[in-house]
mmCIF file with all atom_site columns, C-alpha atoms in Angstrom:
data_model
loop_
_atom_site.group_PDB
_atom_site.id
_atom_site.type_symbol
_atom_site.label_atom_id
_atom_site.label_alt_id
_atom_site.label_comp_id
_atom_site.label_asym_id
_atom_site.label_entity_id
_atom_site.label_seq_id
_atom_site.pdbx_PDB_ins_code
_atom_site.Cartn_x
_atom_site.Cartn_y
_atom_site.Cartn_z
_atom_site.occupancy
_atom_site.B_iso_or_equiv
_atom_site.pdbx_formal_charge
_atom_site.auth_seq_id
_atom_site.auth_comp_id
_atom_site.auth_asym_id
_atom_site.auth_atom_id
_atom_site.pdbx_PDB_model_num
ATOM 1   C CA . MET A 1 1   ? 132.625 154.458 -101.774 1.00 74.00 ? 1   MET A CA 1
ATOM 2   C CA . ASN A 1 2   ? 134.863 156.710 -99.692  1.00 88.00 ? 2   ASN A CA 1
ATOM 3   C CA . ILE A 1 3   ? 138.376 155.897 -98.504  1.00 92.00 ? 3   ILE A CA 1
ATOM 4   C CA . VAL A 1 4   ? 139.262 156.787 -94.918  1.00 95.00 ? 4   VAL A CA 1
ATOM 5   C CA . SER A 1 5   ? 142.428 156.658 -92.855  1.00 96.00 ? 5   SER A CA 1
ATOM 6   C CA . ILE A 1 6   ? 142.534 153.853 -90.303  1.00 97.00 ? 6   ILE A CA 1
ATOM 7   C CA . LYS A 1 7   ? 142.590 155.073 -86.718  1.00 96.00 ? 7   LYS A CA 1
ATOM 8   C CA . GLU A 1 8   ? 143.511 153.190 -83.550  1.00 95.00 ? 8   GLU A CA 1
ATOM 9   C CA . GLU A 1 9   ? 139.884 152.319 -82.848  1.00 96.00 ? 9   GLU A CA 1
ATOM 10  C CA . ASP A 1 10  ? 139.528 150.852 -86.357  1.00 97.00 ? 10  ASP A CA 1
ATOM 11  C CA . ILE A 1 11  ? 142.399 148.368 -85.982  1.00 97.00 ? 11  ILE A CA 1
ATOM 12  C CA . PRO A 1 12  ? 140.353 145.365 -84.704  1.00 96.00 ? 12  PRO A CA 1
ATOM 13  C CA . ARG A 1 13  ? 137.869 145.691 -87.567  1.00 96.00 ? 13  ARG A CA 1
ATOM 14  C CA . ALA A 1 14  ? 140.646 146.159 -90.130  1.00 97.00 ? 14  ALA A CA 1
ATOM 15  C CA . ALA A 1 15  ? 142.424 143.074 -88.758  1.00 97.00 ? 15  ALA A CA 1
ATOM 16  C CA . GLU A 1 16  ? 139.208 141.079 -89.247  1.00 96.00 ? 16  GLU A CA 1
ATOM 17  C CA . VAL A 1 17  ? 139.107 142.196 -92.884  1.00 96.00 ? 17  VAL A CA 1
ATOM 18  C CA . LEU A 1 18  ? 142.666 141.006 -93.526  1.00 97.00 ? 18  LEU A CA 1
ATOM 19  C CA . THR A 1 19  ? 142.045 137.767 -91.641  1.00 97.00 ? 19  THR A CA 1
ATOM 20  C CA . THR A 1 20  ? 139.078 137.009 -93.894  1.00 95.00 ? 20  THR A CA 1
ATOM 21  C CA . ALA A 1 21  ? 140.875 138.148 -97.046  1.00 94.00 ? 21  ALA A CA 1
ATOM 22  C CA . PHE A 1 22  ? 144.003 136.039 -96.524  1.00 95.00 ? 22  PHE A CA 1
ATOM 23  C CA . VAL A 1 23  ? 142.533 132.829 -95.097  1.00 95.00 ? 23  VAL A CA 1
ATOM 24  C CA . ASN A 1 24  ? 143.297 130.963 -98.344  1.00 94.00 ? 24  ASN A CA 1
ATOM 25  C CA . ASP A 1 25  ? 146.439 132.884 -99.265  1.00 96.00 ? 25  ASP A CA 1
ATOM 26  C CA . PRO A 1 26  ? 149.329 130.493 -100.061 1.00 97.00 ? 26  PRO A CA 1
ATOM 27  C CA . ILE A 1 27  ? 151.806 132.456 -97.927  1.00 97.00 ? 27  ILE A CA 1
ATOM 28  C CA . PHE A 1 28  ? 149.709 132.160 -94.797  1.00 97.00 ? 28  PHE A CA 1
ATOM 29  C CA . LYS A 1 29  ? 148.809 128.557 -95.512  1.00 96.00 ? 29  LYS A CA 1
ATOM 30  C CA . PHE A 1 30  ? 152.544 127.907 -95.654  1.00 97.00 ? 30  PHE A CA 1
ATOM 31  C CA . ILE A 1 31  ? 153.203 129.808 -92.420  1.00 97.00 ? 31  ILE A CA 1
ATOM 32  C CA . PHE A 1 32  ? 150.422 128.363 -90.281  1.00 96.00 ? 32  PHE A CA 1
ATOM 33  C CA . ASN A 1 33  ? 149.816 125.023 -91.998  1.00 92.00 ? 33  ASN A CA 1
ATOM 34  C CA . ASP A 1 34  ? 146.549 124.768 -90.055  1.00 91.00 ? 34  ASP A CA 1
ATOM 35  C CA . GLU A 1 35  ? 143.336 126.766 -90.456  1.00 92.00 ? 35  GLU A CA 1
ATOM 36  C CA . ALA A 1 36  ? 142.494 126.692 -86.752  1.00 94.00 ? 36  ALA A CA 1
ATOM 37  C CA . HIS A 1 37  ? 145.940 128.034 -85.896  1.00 95.00 ? 37  HIS A CA 1
ATOM 38  C CA . TYR A 1 38  ? 145.507 130.753 -88.536  1.00 97.00 ? 38  TYR A CA 1
ATOM 39  C CA . GLU A 1 39  ? 142.119 131.819 -87.172  1.00 96.00 ? 39  GLU A CA 1
ATOM 40  C CA . THR A 1 40  ? 143.602 132.078 -83.674  1.00 95.00 ? 40  THR A CA 1
ATOM 41  C CA . ALA A 1 41  ? 146.862 133.879 -84.448  1.00 97.00 ? 41  ALA A CA 1
ATOM 42  C CA . ALA A 1 42  ? 146.266 135.830 -87.656  1.00 97.00 ? 42  ALA A CA 1
ATOM 43  C CA . PRO A 1 43  ? 143.950 138.532 -86.222  1.00 97.00 ? 43  PRO A CA 1
ATOM 44  C CA . TRP A 1 44  ? 146.579 139.434 -83.629  1.00 97.00 ? 44  TRP A CA 1
ATOM 45  C CA . LEU A 1 45  ? 149.389 139.362 -86.189  1.00 97.00 ? 45  LEU A CA 1
ATOM 46  C CA . PHE A 1 46  ? 147.507 141.557 -88.657  1.00 98.00 ? 46  PHE A CA 1
ATOM 47  C CA . SER A 1 47  ? 146.527 143.991 -85.911  1.00 98.00 ? 47  SER A CA 1
ATOM 48  C CA . THR A 1 48  ? 150.214 144.625 -85.121  1.00 97.00 ? 48  THR A CA 1
ATOM 49  C CA . TRP A 1 49  ? 150.982 145.204 -88.817  1.00 97.00 ? 49  TRP A CA 1
ATOM 50  C CA . ILE A 1 50  ? 148.087 147.627 -89.146  1.00 98.00 ? 50  ILE A CA 1
ATOM 51  C CA . ARG A 1 51  ? 149.133 149.426 -85.959  1.00 97.00 ? 51  ARG A CA 1
ATOM 52  C CA . TRP A 1 52  ? 152.669 149.770 -87.324  1.00 96.00 ? 52  TRP A CA 1
ATOM 53  C CA . SER A 1 53  ? 151.256 151.239 -90.542  1.00 95.00 ? 53  SER A CA 1
ATOM 54  C CA . VAL A 1 54  ? 149.058 153.681 -88.623  1.00 95.00 ? 54  VAL A CA 1
ATOM 55  C CA . MET A 1 55  ? 152.074 154.807 -86.583  1.00 93.00 ? 55  MET A CA 1
ATOM 56  C CA . PHE A 1 56  ? 154.855 154.764 -89.173  1.00 92.00 ? 56  PHE A CA 1
ATOM 57  C CA . GLY A 1 57  ? 153.406 154.173 -92.649  1.00 92.00 ? 57  GLY A CA 1
ATOM 58  C CA . ASN A 1 58  ? 150.003 154.583 -94.261  1.00 93.00 ? 58  ASN A CA 1
ATOM 59  C CA . ALA A 1 59  ? 146.764 152.685 -93.644  1.00 96.00 ? 59  ALA A CA 1
ATOM 60  C CA . TRP A 1 60  ? 143.385 153.139 -95.308  1.00 96.00 ? 60  TRP A CA 1
ATOM 61  C CA . MET A 1 61  ? 140.089 151.302 -95.480  1.00 95.00 ? 61  MET A CA 1
ATOM 62  C CA . SER A 1 62  ? 136.836 151.659 -97.392  1.00 92.00 ? 62  SER A CA 1
ATOM 63  C CA . ASP A 1 63  ? 134.132 153.412 -95.419  1.00 90.00 ? 63  ASP A CA 1
ATOM 64  C CA . ASP A 1 64  ? 131.949 150.299 -95.663  1.00 89.00 ? 64  ASP A CA 1
ATOM 65  C CA . GLY A 1 65  ? 134.630 148.380 -93.747  1.00 89.00 ? 65  GLY A CA 1
ATOM 66  C CA . LYS A 1 66  ? 135.116 145.747 -96.446  1.00 91.00 ? 66  LYS A CA 1
ATOM 67  C CA . ALA A 1 67  ? 138.616 146.524 -97.733  1.00 94.00 ? 67  ALA A CA 1
ATOM 68  C CA . VAL A 1 68  ? 141.968 147.523 -96.219  1.00 96.00 ? 68  VAL A CA 1
ATOM 69  C CA . ILE A 1 69  ? 145.342 148.585 -97.588  1.00 96.00 ? 69  ILE A CA 1
ATOM 70  C CA . ILE A 1 70  ? 148.508 149.201 -95.588  1.00 96.00 ? 70  ILE A CA 1
ATOM 71  C CA . MET A 1 71  ? 151.670 150.760 -97.005  1.00 93.00 ? 71  MET A CA 1
ATOM 72  C CA . ARG A 1 72  ? 155.217 151.296 -95.888  1.00 88.00 ? 72  ARG A CA 1
ATOM 73  C CA . SER A 1 73  ? 155.982 154.885 -96.806  1.00 75.00 ? 73  SER A CA 1
ATOM 74  C CA . LEU A 1 74  ? 159.143 156.318 -98.320  1.00 69.00 ? 74  LEU A CA 1
ATOM 75  C CA . GLU A 1 75  ? 160.352 157.424 -94.906  1.00 63.00 ? 75  GLU A CA 1
ATOM 76  C CA . HIS A 1 76  ? 159.762 154.031 -93.261  1.00 62.00 ? 76  HIS A CA 1
ATOM 77  C CA . SER A 1 77  ? 160.077 151.390 -95.970  1.00 66.00 ? 77  SER A CA 1
ATOM 78  C CA . GLU A 1 78  ? 162.282 149.437 -93.572  1.00 74.00 ? 78  GLU A CA 1
ATOM 79  C CA . MET A 1 79  ? 161.010 148.369 -90.162  1.00 83.00 ? 79  MET A CA 1
ATOM 80  C CA . SER A 1 80  ? 163.343 149.210 -87.292  1.00 85.00 ? 80  SER A CA 1
ATOM 81  C CA . LEU A 1 81  ? 163.358 147.069 -84.161  1.00 86.00 ? 81  LEU A CA 1
ATOM 82  C CA . TRP A 1 82  ? 162.176 150.042 -82.091  1.00 91.00 ? 82  TRP A CA 1
ATOM 83  C CA . SER A 1 83  ? 159.215 150.682 -84.397  1.00 91.00 ? 83  SER A CA 1
ATOM 84  C CA . MET A 1 84  ? 158.208 147.006 -84.251  1.00 93.00 ? 84  MET A CA 1
ATOM 85  C CA . ILE A 1 85  ? 158.364 147.049 -80.463  1.00 93.00 ? 85  ILE A CA 1
ATOM 86  C CA . ARG A 1 86  ? 156.213 150.196 -80.350  1.00 94.00 ? 86  ARG A CA 1
ATOM 87  C CA . ALA A 1 87  ? 153.652 148.549 -82.647  1.00 95.00 ? 87  ALA A CA 1
ATOM 88  C CA . GLY A 1 88  ? 153.398 145.593 -80.272  1.00 95.00 ? 88  GLY A CA 1
ATOM 89  C CA . MET A 1 89  ? 155.208 142.988 -82.383  1.00 96.00 ? 89  MET A CA 1
ATOM 90  C CA . LEU A 1 90  ? 157.590 141.769 -79.678  1.00 94.00 ? 90  LEU A CA 1
ATOM 91  C CA . PRO A 1 91  ? 155.428 138.745 -78.660  1.00 96.00 ? 91  PRO A CA 1
ATOM 92  C CA . THR A 1 92  ? 155.188 137.479 -82.279  1.00 97.00 ? 92  THR A CA 1
ATOM 93  C CA . PRO A 1 93  ? 157.272 134.298 -81.721  1.00 96.00 ? 93  PRO A CA 1
ATOM 94  C CA . TRP A 1 94  ? 155.093 133.283 -78.774  1.00 96.00 ? 94  TRP A CA 1
ATOM 95  C CA . LYS A 1 95  ? 151.822 134.217 -80.461  1.00 96.00 ? 95  LYS A CA 1
ATOM 96  C CA . LEU A 1 96  ? 152.665 132.240 -83.608  1.00 96.00 ? 96  LEU A CA 1
ATOM 97  C CA . GLY A 1 97  ? 154.483 129.358 -81.966  1.00 95.00 ? 97  GLY A CA 1
ATOM 98  C CA . TRP A 1 98  ? 158.046 128.377 -82.837  1.00 95.00 ? 98  TRP A CA 1
ATOM 99  C CA . ARG A 1 99  ? 157.292 126.305 -85.967  1.00 95.00 ? 99  ARG A CA 1
ATOM 100 C CA . ALA A 1 100 ? 155.039 128.928 -87.549  1.00 96.00 ? 100 ALA A CA 1
ATOM 101 C CA . PHE A 1 101 ? 157.400 131.725 -86.533  1.00 97.00 ? 101 PHE A CA 1
ATOM 102 C CA . LYS A 1 102 ? 160.337 129.867 -88.077  1.00 96.00 ? 102 LYS A CA 1
ATOM 103 C CA . ARG A 1 103 ? 158.487 129.552 -91.395  1.00 97.00 ? 103 ARG A CA 1
ATOM 104 C CA . PHE A 1 104 ? 157.290 133.148 -91.145  1.00 97.00 ? 104 PHE A CA 1
ATOM 105 C CA . TYR A 1 105 ? 160.539 134.866 -90.241  1.00 95.00 ? 105 TYR A CA 1
ATOM 106 C CA . PHE A 1 106 ? 163.355 132.684 -91.514  1.00 96.00 ? 106 PHE A CA 1
ATOM 107 C CA . GLU A 1 107 ? 161.709 131.610 -94.777  1.00 96.00 ? 107 GLU A CA 1
ATOM 108 C CA . ILE A 1 108 ? 159.021 134.118 -95.811  1.00 97.00 ? 108 ILE A CA 1
ATOM 109 C CA . VAL A 1 109 ? 160.392 137.376 -94.377  1.00 95.00 ? 109 VAL A CA 1
ATOM 110 C CA . ALA A 1 110 ? 163.975 136.496 -95.322  1.00 95.00 ? 110 ALA A CA 1
ATOM 111 C CA . THR A 1 111 ? 162.918 135.784 -98.909  1.00 96.00 ? 111 THR A CA 1
ATOM 112 C CA . LEU A 1 112 ? 160.757 138.908 -99.218  1.00 95.00 ? 112 LEU A CA 1
ATOM 113 C CA . ASP A 1 113 ? 163.456 141.178 -97.810  1.00 93.00 ? 113 ASP A CA 1
ATOM 114 C CA . LYS A 1 114 ? 166.090 139.746 -100.147 1.00 95.00 ? 114 LYS A CA 1
ATOM 115 C CA . LYS A 1 115 ? 163.925 140.111 -103.252 1.00 96.00 ? 115 LYS A CA 1
ATOM 116 C CA . HIS A 1 116 ? 162.733 143.569 -102.224 1.00 94.00 ? 116 HIS A CA 1
ATOM 117 C CA . ALA A 1 117 ? 166.325 144.764 -101.872 1.00 93.00 ? 117 ALA A CA 1
ATOM 118 C CA . SER A 1 118 ? 167.480 143.191 -105.131 1.00 96.00 ? 118 SER A CA 1
ATOM 119 C CA . ILE A 1 119 ? 164.613 144.665 -107.169 1.00 95.00 ? 119 ILE A CA 1
ATOM 120 C CA . MET A 1 120 ? 164.331 148.141 -105.659 1.00 93.00 ? 120 MET A CA 1
ATOM 121 C CA . GLY A 1 121 ? 167.853 148.715 -104.342 1.00 90.00 ? 121 GLY A CA 1
ATOM 122 C CA . LYS A 1 122 ? 168.163 152.173 -102.824 1.00 88.00 ? 122 LYS A CA 1
ATOM 123 C CA . GLN A 1 123 ? 165.515 153.671 -105.124 1.00 88.00 ? 123 GLN A CA 1
ATOM 124 C CA . ALA A 1 124 ? 162.881 155.727 -103.308 1.00 90.00 ? 124 ALA A CA 1
ATOM 125 C CA . HIS A 1 125 ? 159.520 153.945 -103.457 1.00 92.00 ? 125 HIS A CA 1
ATOM 126 C CA . TRP A 1 126 ? 156.369 152.952 -101.644 1.00 91.00 ? 126 TRP A CA 1
ATOM 127 C CA . TYR A 1 127 ? 155.986 149.409 -100.383 1.00 93.00 ? 127 TYR A CA 1
ATOM 128 C CA . GLY A 1 128 ? 152.469 148.022 -100.805 1.00 92.00 ? 128 GLY A CA 1
ATOM 129 C CA . TRP A 1 129 ? 152.443 145.782 -97.758  1.00 93.00 ? 129 TRP A CA 1
ATOM 130 C CA . MET A 1 130 ? 148.939 144.295 -97.810  1.00 94.00 ? 130 MET A CA 1
ATOM 131 C CA . VAL A 1 131 ? 145.644 144.870 -99.593  1.00 93.00 ? 131 VAL A CA 1
ATOM 132 C CA . GLY A 1 132 ? 142.646 142.727 -98.794  1.00 93.00 ? 132 GLY A CA 1
ATOM 133 C CA . ALA A 1 133 ? 138.870 142.724 -99.133  1.00 91.00 ? 133 ALA A CA 1
ATOM 134 C CA . THR A 1 134 ? 136.260 140.568 -97.438  1.00 87.00 ? 134 THR A CA 1
ATOM 135 C CA . GLU A 1 135 ? 134.326 140.096 -100.689 1.00 77.00 ? 135 GLU A CA 1
ATOM 136 C CA . ARG A 1 136 ? 136.505 139.061 -103.607 1.00 67.00 ? 136 ARG A CA 1
ATOM 137 C CA . GLY A 1 137 ? 135.492 140.726 -106.846 1.00 56.00 ? 137 GLY A CA 1
ATOM 138 C CA . ALA A 1 138 ? 133.219 143.205 -105.083 1.00 49.00 ? 138 ALA A CA 1
ATOM 139 C CA . GLY A 1 139 ? 135.331 146.120 -106.266 1.00 57.00 ? 139 GLY A CA 1
ATOM 140 C CA . SER A 1 140 ? 136.446 147.342 -102.841 1.00 65.00 ? 140 SER A CA 1
ATOM 141 C CA . GLY A 1 141 ? 140.144 146.587 -103.272 1.00 80.00 ? 141 GLY A CA 1
ATOM 142 C CA . GLY A 1 142 ? 140.557 148.302 -106.643 1.00 87.00 ? 142 GLY A CA 1
ATOM 143 C CA . PRO A 1 143 ? 139.729 151.831 -105.449 1.00 89.00 ? 143 PRO A CA 1
ATOM 144 C CA . LEU A 1 144 ? 142.184 151.465 -102.573 1.00 92.00 ? 144 LEU A CA 1
ATOM 145 C CA . ILE A 1 145 ? 144.939 150.459 -104.995 1.00 92.00 ? 145 ILE A CA 1
ATOM 146 C CA . ASN A 1 146 ? 144.006 153.421 -107.202 1.00 91.00 ? 146 ASN A CA 1
ATOM 147 C CA . HIS A 1 147 ? 144.111 155.730 -104.182 1.00 91.00 ? 147 HIS A CA 1
ATOM 148 C CA . CYS A 1 148 ? 147.669 154.701 -103.313 1.00 91.00 ? 148 CYS A CA 1
ATOM 149 C CA . ALA A 1 149 ? 148.777 154.716 -106.953 1.00 92.00 ? 149 ALA A CA 1
ATOM 150 C CA . ASN A 1 150 ? 147.507 158.285 -107.377 1.00 92.00 ? 150 ASN A CA 1
ATOM 151 C CA . ILE A 1 151 ? 149.447 159.464 -104.317 1.00 90.00 ? 151 ILE A CA 1
ATOM 152 C CA . ALA A 1 152 ? 152.568 157.665 -105.559 1.00 91.00 ? 152 ALA A CA 1
ATOM 153 C CA . ASP A 1 153 ? 152.126 159.358 -108.950 1.00 93.00 ? 153 ASP A CA 1
ATOM 154 C CA . GLU A 1 154 ? 151.925 162.760 -107.284 1.00 92.00 ? 154 GLU A CA 1
ATOM 155 C CA . LYS A 1 155 ? 155.193 162.016 -105.477 1.00 90.00 ? 155 LYS A CA 1
ATOM 156 C CA . GLY A 1 156 ? 156.791 160.525 -108.595 1.00 92.00 ? 156 GLY A CA 1
ATOM 157 C CA . LEU A 1 157 ? 157.431 157.241 -106.792 1.00 92.00 ? 157 LEU A CA 1
ATOM 158 C CA . PRO A 1 158 ? 157.140 153.611 -107.915 1.00 95.00 ? 158 PRO A CA 1
ATOM 159 C CA . VAL A 1 159 ? 155.131 151.141 -105.843 1.00 95.00 ? 159 VAL A CA 1
ATOM 160 C CA . PHE A 1 160 ? 156.490 147.698 -104.954 1.00 95.00 ? 160 PHE A CA 1
ATOM 161 C CA . LEU A 1 161 ? 154.370 144.777 -103.766 1.00 95.00 ? 161 LEU A CA 1
ATOM 162 C CA . GLU A 1 162 ? 154.168 140.995 -103.667 1.00 96.00 ? 162 GLU A CA 1
ATOM 163 C CA . THR A 1 163 ? 151.378 138.483 -104.189 1.00 96.00 ? 163 THR A CA 1
ATOM 164 C CA . ALA A 1 164 ? 151.209 134.710 -103.941 1.00 97.00 ? 164 ALA A CA 1
ATOM 165 C CA . THR A 1 165 ? 147.785 134.575 -105.605 1.00 93.00 ? 165 THR A CA 1
ATOM 166 C CA . PRO A 1 166 ? 148.155 134.196 -109.389 1.00 94.00 ? 166 PRO A CA 1
ATOM 167 C CA . GLU A 1 167 ? 144.527 135.298 -109.856 1.00 91.00 ? 167 GLU A CA 1
ATOM 168 C CA . ASN A 1 168 ? 145.593 138.759 -108.626 1.00 90.00 ? 168 ASN A CA 1
ATOM 169 C CA . LEU A 1 169 ? 148.123 139.294 -111.417 1.00 94.00 ? 169 LEU A CA 1
ATOM 170 C CA . PRO A 1 170 ? 145.621 140.508 -114.080 1.00 93.00 ? 170 PRO A CA 1
ATOM 171 C CA . LEU A 1 171 ? 144.152 142.963 -111.547 1.00 90.00 ? 171 LEU A CA 1
ATOM 172 C CA . TYR A 1 172 ? 147.573 144.407 -110.782 1.00 93.00 ? 172 TYR A CA 1
ATOM 173 C CA . ALA A 1 173 ? 148.525 144.451 -114.481 1.00 95.00 ? 173 ALA A CA 1
ATOM 174 C CA . ALA A 1 174 ? 145.443 146.559 -115.168 1.00 93.00 ? 174 ALA A CA 1
ATOM 175 C CA . LYS A 1 175 ? 146.673 149.006 -112.516 1.00 93.00 ? 175 LYS A CA 1
ATOM 176 C CA . GLY A 1 176 ? 150.064 149.335 -114.209 1.00 94.00 ? 176 GLY A CA 1
ATOM 177 C CA . PHE A 1 177 ? 152.082 146.777 -112.227 1.00 96.00 ? 177 PHE A CA 1
ATOM 178 C CA . GLN A 1 178 ? 154.645 144.571 -113.934 1.00 97.00 ? 178 GLN A CA 1
ATOM 179 C CA . VAL A 1 179 ? 155.983 141.258 -112.623 1.00 98.00 ? 179 VAL A CA 1
ATOM 180 C CA . MET A 1 180 ? 159.704 141.754 -112.007 1.00 98.00 ? 180 MET A CA 1
ATOM 181 C CA . ASP A 1 181 ? 160.565 138.376 -110.467 1.00 97.00 ? 181 ASP A CA 1
ATOM 182 C CA . SER A 1 182 ? 159.111 135.343 -108.717 1.00 97.00 ? 182 SER A CA 1
ATOM 183 C CA . THR A 1 183 ? 160.289 132.707 -106.283 1.00 97.00 ? 183 THR A CA 1
ATOM 184 C CA . VAL A 1 184 ? 158.981 129.281 -105.323 1.00 97.00 ? 184 VAL A CA 1
ATOM 185 C CA . ILE A 1 185 ? 158.517 128.748 -101.592 1.00 96.00 ? 185 ILE A CA 1
ATOM 186 C CA . SER A 1 186 ? 156.770 125.385 -101.860 1.00 94.00 ? 186 SER A CA 1
ATOM 187 C CA . THR A 1 187 ? 154.811 123.377 -104.415 1.00 94.00 ? 187 THR A CA 1
ATOM 188 C CA . GLU A 1 188 ? 151.734 125.401 -103.459 1.00 94.00 ? 188 GLU A CA 1
ATOM 189 C CA . CYS A 1 189 ? 153.321 128.815 -102.910 1.00 97.00 ? 189 CYS A CA 1
ATOM 190 C CA . THR A 1 190 ? 154.975 130.920 -105.596 1.00 98.00 ? 190 THR A CA 1
ATOM 191 C CA . ILE A 1 191 ? 155.469 134.584 -104.732 1.00 98.00 ? 191 ILE A CA 1
ATOM 192 C CA . TYR A 1 192 ? 155.410 137.213 -107.488 1.00 98.00 ? 192 TYR A CA 1
ATOM 193 C CA . PHE A 1 193 ? 157.148 140.572 -107.083 1.00 98.00 ? 193 PHE A CA 1
ATOM 194 C CA . LEU A 1 194 ? 155.634 143.530 -108.912 1.00 98.00 ? 194 LEU A CA 1
ATOM 195 C CA . VAL A 1 195 ? 156.497 147.174 -109.516 1.00 97.00 ? 195 VAL A CA 1
ATOM 196 C CA . ARG A 1 196 ? 154.338 150.005 -110.786 1.00 97.00 ? 196 ARG A CA 1
ATOM 197 C CA . GLN A 1 197 ? 156.242 152.974 -112.199 1.00 96.00 ? 197 GLN A CA 1
ATOM 198 C CA . PRO A 1 198 ? 154.750 156.443 -111.623 1.00 94.00 ? 198 PRO A CA 1
ATOM 199 C CA . ARG A 1 199 ? 152.719 157.618 -114.581 1.00 89.00 ? 199 ARG A CA 1
ATOM 200 C CA . ASN A 1 200 ? 153.753 161.265 -114.260 1.00 72.00 ? 200 ASN A CA 1
ATOM 201 C CA . ALA A 1 201 ? 157.334 160.560 -113.258 1.00 53.00 ? 201 ALA A CA 1
ATOM 202 C CA . GLY A 1 202 ? 158.797 163.197 -115.534 1.00 47.00 ? 202 GLY A CA 1
ATOM 203 C CA . LEU A 1 203 ? 156.727 166.035 -114.090 1.00 46.00 ? 203 LEU A CA 1
ATOM 204 C CA . SER A 1 204 ? 157.212 164.899 -110.524 1.00 40.00 ? 204 SER A CA 1
ATOM 205 C CA . ASN A 1 205 ? 160.966 164.516 -110.920 1.00 42.00 ? 205 ASN A CA 1
ATOM 206 C CA . HIS A 1 206 ? 161.171 168.033 -112.388 1.00 39.00 ? 206 HIS A CA 1
ATOM 207 C CA . GLN A 1 207 ? 159.157 169.400 -109.480 1.00 43.00 ? 207 GLN A CA 1
ATOM 208 C CA . THR A 1 208 ? 161.381 167.529 -107.024 1.00 39.00 ? 208 THR A CA 1
ATOM 209 C CA . LEU A 1 209 ? 164.482 168.969 -108.701 1.00 33.00 ? 209 LEU A CA 1
ATOM 210 C CA . GLN A 1 210 ? 163.052 172.485 -108.416 1.00 36.00 ? 210 GLN A CA 1
ATOM 211 C CA . LYS A 1 211 ? 162.291 171.898 -104.747 1.00 35.00 ? 211 LYS A CA 1
ATOM 212 C CA . ASN A 1 212 ? 165.800 170.611 -104.082 1.00 32.00 ? 212 ASN A CA 1
ATOM 213 C CA . GLU A 1 213 ? 167.355 173.570 -105.917 1.00 30.00 ? 213 GLU A CA 1
ATOM 214 C CA . SER A 1 214 ? 165.189 175.939 -103.891 1.00 28.00 ? 214 SER A CA 1
ATOM 215 C CA . THR A 1 215 ? 166.299 174.254 -100.676 1.00 27.00 ? 215 THR A CA 1
ATOM 216 C CA . ILE A 1 216 ? 169.942 174.664 -101.647 1.00 27.00 ? 216 ILE A CA 1
ATOM 217 C CA . VAL A 1 217 ? 169.517 178.370 -102.478 1.00 29.00 ? 217 VAL A CA 1
ATOM 218 C CA . HIS A 1 218 ? 167.834 179.197 -99.195  1.00 28.00 ? 218 HIS A CA 1
ATOM 219 C CA . SER A 1 219 ? 169.959 177.034 -96.879  1.00 24.00 ? 219 SER A CA 1
#
């Protein structure tokens, strides 16, 4: 299986993958509270997130079209209003409807942002936004996680992500992630916050120091 960068023309297909992957995810069940509403609004919502990642972060998919991962990069771990507008997110409240948008923005996003900030602080890192596969257990998601982890290792950066699916925790543990915290959103939705430290951090930090020293000498 090869891993390819998502391009503009791939966004609808990638959004379908995430829609299928997250149909039973506790976070999205909490947000939409209705499967029909999810099936109507989620493809549009995911397409804007993928477009943002293509424009400002990182987005990959398996060449068989069965798995997708989107990342917020070091340079754009936070989403500015202007970047969200450019990615087409402005109509989100109308597309989701007020009740779903209220749960999405004022409960889920507010909680995720608060936990993200408290765990990572100002430390440079990658934010693993979403990883999903159409066939659970088919092995498509693992290589994508490995791909991002390898790049993070090369940069000497930790990776932060969340999951509300407890069955995912052993998979992430096998990839080097540790649960740093959790929070209960509802009786059916507990979100876990995980961090993977770079495996060659010492070498990468030394290389970064050399690069910074070189920049200072030649400036």
